[in-house]
PDB file of C-alpha atoms in Angstrom:
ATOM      1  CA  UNK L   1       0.000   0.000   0.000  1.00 43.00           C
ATOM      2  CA  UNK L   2       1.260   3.432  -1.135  1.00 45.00           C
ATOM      3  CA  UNK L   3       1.149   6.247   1.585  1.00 44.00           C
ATOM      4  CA  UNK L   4      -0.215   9.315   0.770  1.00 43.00           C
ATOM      5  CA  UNK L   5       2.753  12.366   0.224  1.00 43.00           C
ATOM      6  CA  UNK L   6       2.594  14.424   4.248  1.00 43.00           C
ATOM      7  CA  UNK L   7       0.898  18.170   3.179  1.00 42.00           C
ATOM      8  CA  UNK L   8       3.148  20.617   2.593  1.00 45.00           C
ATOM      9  CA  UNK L   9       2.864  24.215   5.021  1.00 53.00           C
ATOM     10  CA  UNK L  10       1.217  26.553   3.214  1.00 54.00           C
ATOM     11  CA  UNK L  11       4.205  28.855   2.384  1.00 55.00           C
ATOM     12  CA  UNK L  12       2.159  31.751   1.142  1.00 59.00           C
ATOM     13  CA  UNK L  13       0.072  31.654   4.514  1.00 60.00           C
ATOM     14  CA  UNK L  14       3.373  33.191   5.716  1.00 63.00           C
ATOM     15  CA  UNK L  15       4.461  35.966   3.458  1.00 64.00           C
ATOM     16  CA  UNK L  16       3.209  38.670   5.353  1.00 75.00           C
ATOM     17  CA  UNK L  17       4.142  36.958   8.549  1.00 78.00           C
ATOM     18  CA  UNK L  18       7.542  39.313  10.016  1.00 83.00           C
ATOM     19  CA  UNK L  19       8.785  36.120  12.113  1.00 83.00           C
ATOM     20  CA  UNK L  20       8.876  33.263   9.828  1.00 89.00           C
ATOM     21  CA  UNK L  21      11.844  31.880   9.410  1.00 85.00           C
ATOM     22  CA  UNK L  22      11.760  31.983   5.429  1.00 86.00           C
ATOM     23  CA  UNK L  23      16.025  33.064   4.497  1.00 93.00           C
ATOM     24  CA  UNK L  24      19.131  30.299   4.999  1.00 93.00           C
ATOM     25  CA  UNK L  25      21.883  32.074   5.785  1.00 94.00           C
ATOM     26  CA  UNK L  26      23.488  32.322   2.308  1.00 95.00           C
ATOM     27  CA  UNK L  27      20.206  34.375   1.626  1.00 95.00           C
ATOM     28  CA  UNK L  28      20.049  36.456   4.861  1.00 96.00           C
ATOM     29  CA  UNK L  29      23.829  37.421   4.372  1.00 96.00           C
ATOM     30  CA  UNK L  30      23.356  38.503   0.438  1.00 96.00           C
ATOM     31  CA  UNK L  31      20.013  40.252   1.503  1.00 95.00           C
ATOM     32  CA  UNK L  32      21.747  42.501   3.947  1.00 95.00           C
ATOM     33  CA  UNK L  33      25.050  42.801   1.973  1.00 95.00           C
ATOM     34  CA  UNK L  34      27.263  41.353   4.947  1.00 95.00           C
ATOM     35  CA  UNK L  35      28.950  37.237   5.286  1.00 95.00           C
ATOM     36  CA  UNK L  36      27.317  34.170   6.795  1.00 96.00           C
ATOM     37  CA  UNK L  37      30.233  35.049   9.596  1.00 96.00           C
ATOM     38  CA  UNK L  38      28.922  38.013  10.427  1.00 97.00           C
ATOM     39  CA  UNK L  39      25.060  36.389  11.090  1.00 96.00           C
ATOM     40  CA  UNK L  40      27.337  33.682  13.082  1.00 95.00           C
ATOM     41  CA  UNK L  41      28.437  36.618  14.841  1.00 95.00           C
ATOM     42  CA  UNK L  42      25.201  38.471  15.276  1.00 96.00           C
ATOM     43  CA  UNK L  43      23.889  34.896  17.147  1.00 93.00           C
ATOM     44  CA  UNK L  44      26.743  34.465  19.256  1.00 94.00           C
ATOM     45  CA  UNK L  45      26.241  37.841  20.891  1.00 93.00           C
ATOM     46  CA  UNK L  46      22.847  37.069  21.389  1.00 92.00           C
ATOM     47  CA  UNK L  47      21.224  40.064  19.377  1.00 95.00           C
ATOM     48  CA  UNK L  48      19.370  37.408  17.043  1.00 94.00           C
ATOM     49  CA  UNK L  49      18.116  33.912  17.183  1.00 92.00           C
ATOM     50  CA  UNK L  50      17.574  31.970  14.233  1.00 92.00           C
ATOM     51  CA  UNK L  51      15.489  29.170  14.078  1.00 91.00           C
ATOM     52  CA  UNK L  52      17.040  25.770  12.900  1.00 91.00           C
ATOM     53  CA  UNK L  53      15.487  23.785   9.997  1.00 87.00           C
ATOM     54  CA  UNK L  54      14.640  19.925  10.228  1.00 88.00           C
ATOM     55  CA  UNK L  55      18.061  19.581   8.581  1.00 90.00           C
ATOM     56  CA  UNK L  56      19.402  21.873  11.193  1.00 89.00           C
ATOM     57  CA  UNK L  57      20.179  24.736   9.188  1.00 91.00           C
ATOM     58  CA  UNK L  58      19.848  28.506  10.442  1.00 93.00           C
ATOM     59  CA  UNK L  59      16.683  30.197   9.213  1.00 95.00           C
ATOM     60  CA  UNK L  60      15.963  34.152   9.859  1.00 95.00           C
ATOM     61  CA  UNK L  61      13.127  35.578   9.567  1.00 94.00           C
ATOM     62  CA  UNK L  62      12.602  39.368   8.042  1.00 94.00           C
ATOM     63  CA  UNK L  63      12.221  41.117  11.716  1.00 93.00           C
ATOM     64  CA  UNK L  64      15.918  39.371  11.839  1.00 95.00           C
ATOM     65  CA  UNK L  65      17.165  40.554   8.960  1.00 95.00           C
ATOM     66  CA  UNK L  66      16.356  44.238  10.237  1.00 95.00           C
ATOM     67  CA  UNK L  67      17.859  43.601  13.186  1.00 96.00           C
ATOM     68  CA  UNK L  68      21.176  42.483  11.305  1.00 97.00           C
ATOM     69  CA  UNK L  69      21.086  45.307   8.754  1.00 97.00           C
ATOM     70  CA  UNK L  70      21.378  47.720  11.307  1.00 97.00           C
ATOM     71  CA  UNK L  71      23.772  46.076  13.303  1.00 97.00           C
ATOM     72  CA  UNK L  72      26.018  46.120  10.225  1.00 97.00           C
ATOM     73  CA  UNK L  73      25.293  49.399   9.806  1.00 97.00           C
ATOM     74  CA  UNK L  74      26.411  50.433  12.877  1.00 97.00           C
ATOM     75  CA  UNK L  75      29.974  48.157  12.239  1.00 97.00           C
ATOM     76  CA  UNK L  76      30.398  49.499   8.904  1.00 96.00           C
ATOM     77  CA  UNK L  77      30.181  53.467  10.845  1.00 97.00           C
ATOM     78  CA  UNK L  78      33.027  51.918  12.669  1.00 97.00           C
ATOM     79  CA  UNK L  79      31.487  51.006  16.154  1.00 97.00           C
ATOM     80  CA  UNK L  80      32.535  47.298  17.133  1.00 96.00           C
ATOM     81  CA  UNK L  81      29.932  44.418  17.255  1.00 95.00           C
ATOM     82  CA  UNK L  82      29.286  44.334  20.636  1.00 94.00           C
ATOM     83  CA  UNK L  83      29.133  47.808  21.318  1.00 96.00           C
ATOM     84  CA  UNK L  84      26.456  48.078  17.904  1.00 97.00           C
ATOM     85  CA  UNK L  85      24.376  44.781  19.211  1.00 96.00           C
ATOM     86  CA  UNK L  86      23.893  47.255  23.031  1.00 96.00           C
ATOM     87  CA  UNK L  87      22.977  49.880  20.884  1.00 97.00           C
ATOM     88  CA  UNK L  88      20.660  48.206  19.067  1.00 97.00           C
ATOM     89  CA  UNK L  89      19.162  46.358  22.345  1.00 95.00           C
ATOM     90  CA  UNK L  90      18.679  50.026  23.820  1.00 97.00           C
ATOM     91  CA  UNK L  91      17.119  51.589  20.793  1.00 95.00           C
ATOM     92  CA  UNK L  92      14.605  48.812  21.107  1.00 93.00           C
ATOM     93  CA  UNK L  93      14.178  48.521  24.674  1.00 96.00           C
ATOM     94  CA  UNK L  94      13.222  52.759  24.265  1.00 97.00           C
ATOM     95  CA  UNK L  95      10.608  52.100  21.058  1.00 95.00           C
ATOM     96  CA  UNK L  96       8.851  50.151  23.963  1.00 96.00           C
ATOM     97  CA  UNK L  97       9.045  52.089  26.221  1.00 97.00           C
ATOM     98  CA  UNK L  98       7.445  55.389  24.468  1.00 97.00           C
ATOM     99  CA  UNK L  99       4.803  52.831  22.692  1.00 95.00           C
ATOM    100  CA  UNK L 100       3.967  52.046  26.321  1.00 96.00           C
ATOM    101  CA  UNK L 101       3.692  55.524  27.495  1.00 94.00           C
ATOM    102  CA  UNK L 102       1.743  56.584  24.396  1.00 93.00           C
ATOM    103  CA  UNK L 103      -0.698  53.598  25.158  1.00 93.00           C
ATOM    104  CA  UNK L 104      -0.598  54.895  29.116  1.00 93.00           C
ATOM    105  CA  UNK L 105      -1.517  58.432  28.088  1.00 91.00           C
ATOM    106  CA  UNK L 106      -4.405  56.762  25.349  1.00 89.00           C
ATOM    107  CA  UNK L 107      -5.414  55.223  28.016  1.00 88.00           C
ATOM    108  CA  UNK L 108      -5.762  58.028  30.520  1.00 87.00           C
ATOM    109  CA  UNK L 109      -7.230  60.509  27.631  1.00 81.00           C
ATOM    110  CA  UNK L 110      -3.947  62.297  27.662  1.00 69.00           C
ATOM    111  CA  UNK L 111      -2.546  63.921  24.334  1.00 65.00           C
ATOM    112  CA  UNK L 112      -0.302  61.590  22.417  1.00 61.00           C
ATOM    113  CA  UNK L 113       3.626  62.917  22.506  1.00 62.00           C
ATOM    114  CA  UNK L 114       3.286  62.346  18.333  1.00 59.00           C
ATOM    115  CA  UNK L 115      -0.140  64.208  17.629  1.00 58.00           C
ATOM    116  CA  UNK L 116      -1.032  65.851  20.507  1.00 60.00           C
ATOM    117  CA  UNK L 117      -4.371  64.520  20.226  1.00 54.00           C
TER     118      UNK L 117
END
């Protein structure tokens, strides 16, 4: 008896998804101009995670790939890796915190810091 092929994900169900892991390394590292190395890199100090295929193979996801752009950014201005992943974990960490005092002051009927409305 002849099993029936396992489904397939839906692929396209994901295009507009941010976090899906869709780019091997090869592609991530052509994408945002830099080396597989440098994604290595990017992992090892803990600024991104990428997920691991069945195979075991890194995947990043486009929310990655923005992360590592402006990481190598920052190194190509000449600031060192680790300084340029802190910066980038600060300039995050603030984004959240003013989305969360925008949503405070929403919340409270305050004007927003943006609009003032």
């Amino acid at each position: 008896m002849r099993m029936a092929p396992e489904p397939r994900p839906n692929a396209a169900g994901h295009l507009d998804d941010d976090d899906y892991p869709a780019y091997t390394m090869g592609r991530a590292a052509e994408l945002i101009g830099s080396t597989p190395a440098f994604l290595r890199s990017l992992g090892e100090a803990r600024l991104i995670t990428p997920l691991r295929s069945g195979g075991g193979h890194r995947r990043y996801s486009r929310y990655q790939l923005r992360i590592a752009a402006r990481a190598r950014e920052l190194v190509d201005q000449g600031t060192p890796i680790d300084a340029a992943c802190r910066i980038i974990i600060l300039e995050d960490q603030l984004e959240e915190a003013l989305r969360l005092n925008d949503e405070l002051r929403r919340h409270e009927g305050r004007p927003d810091r943006h609009t003032g409305s």
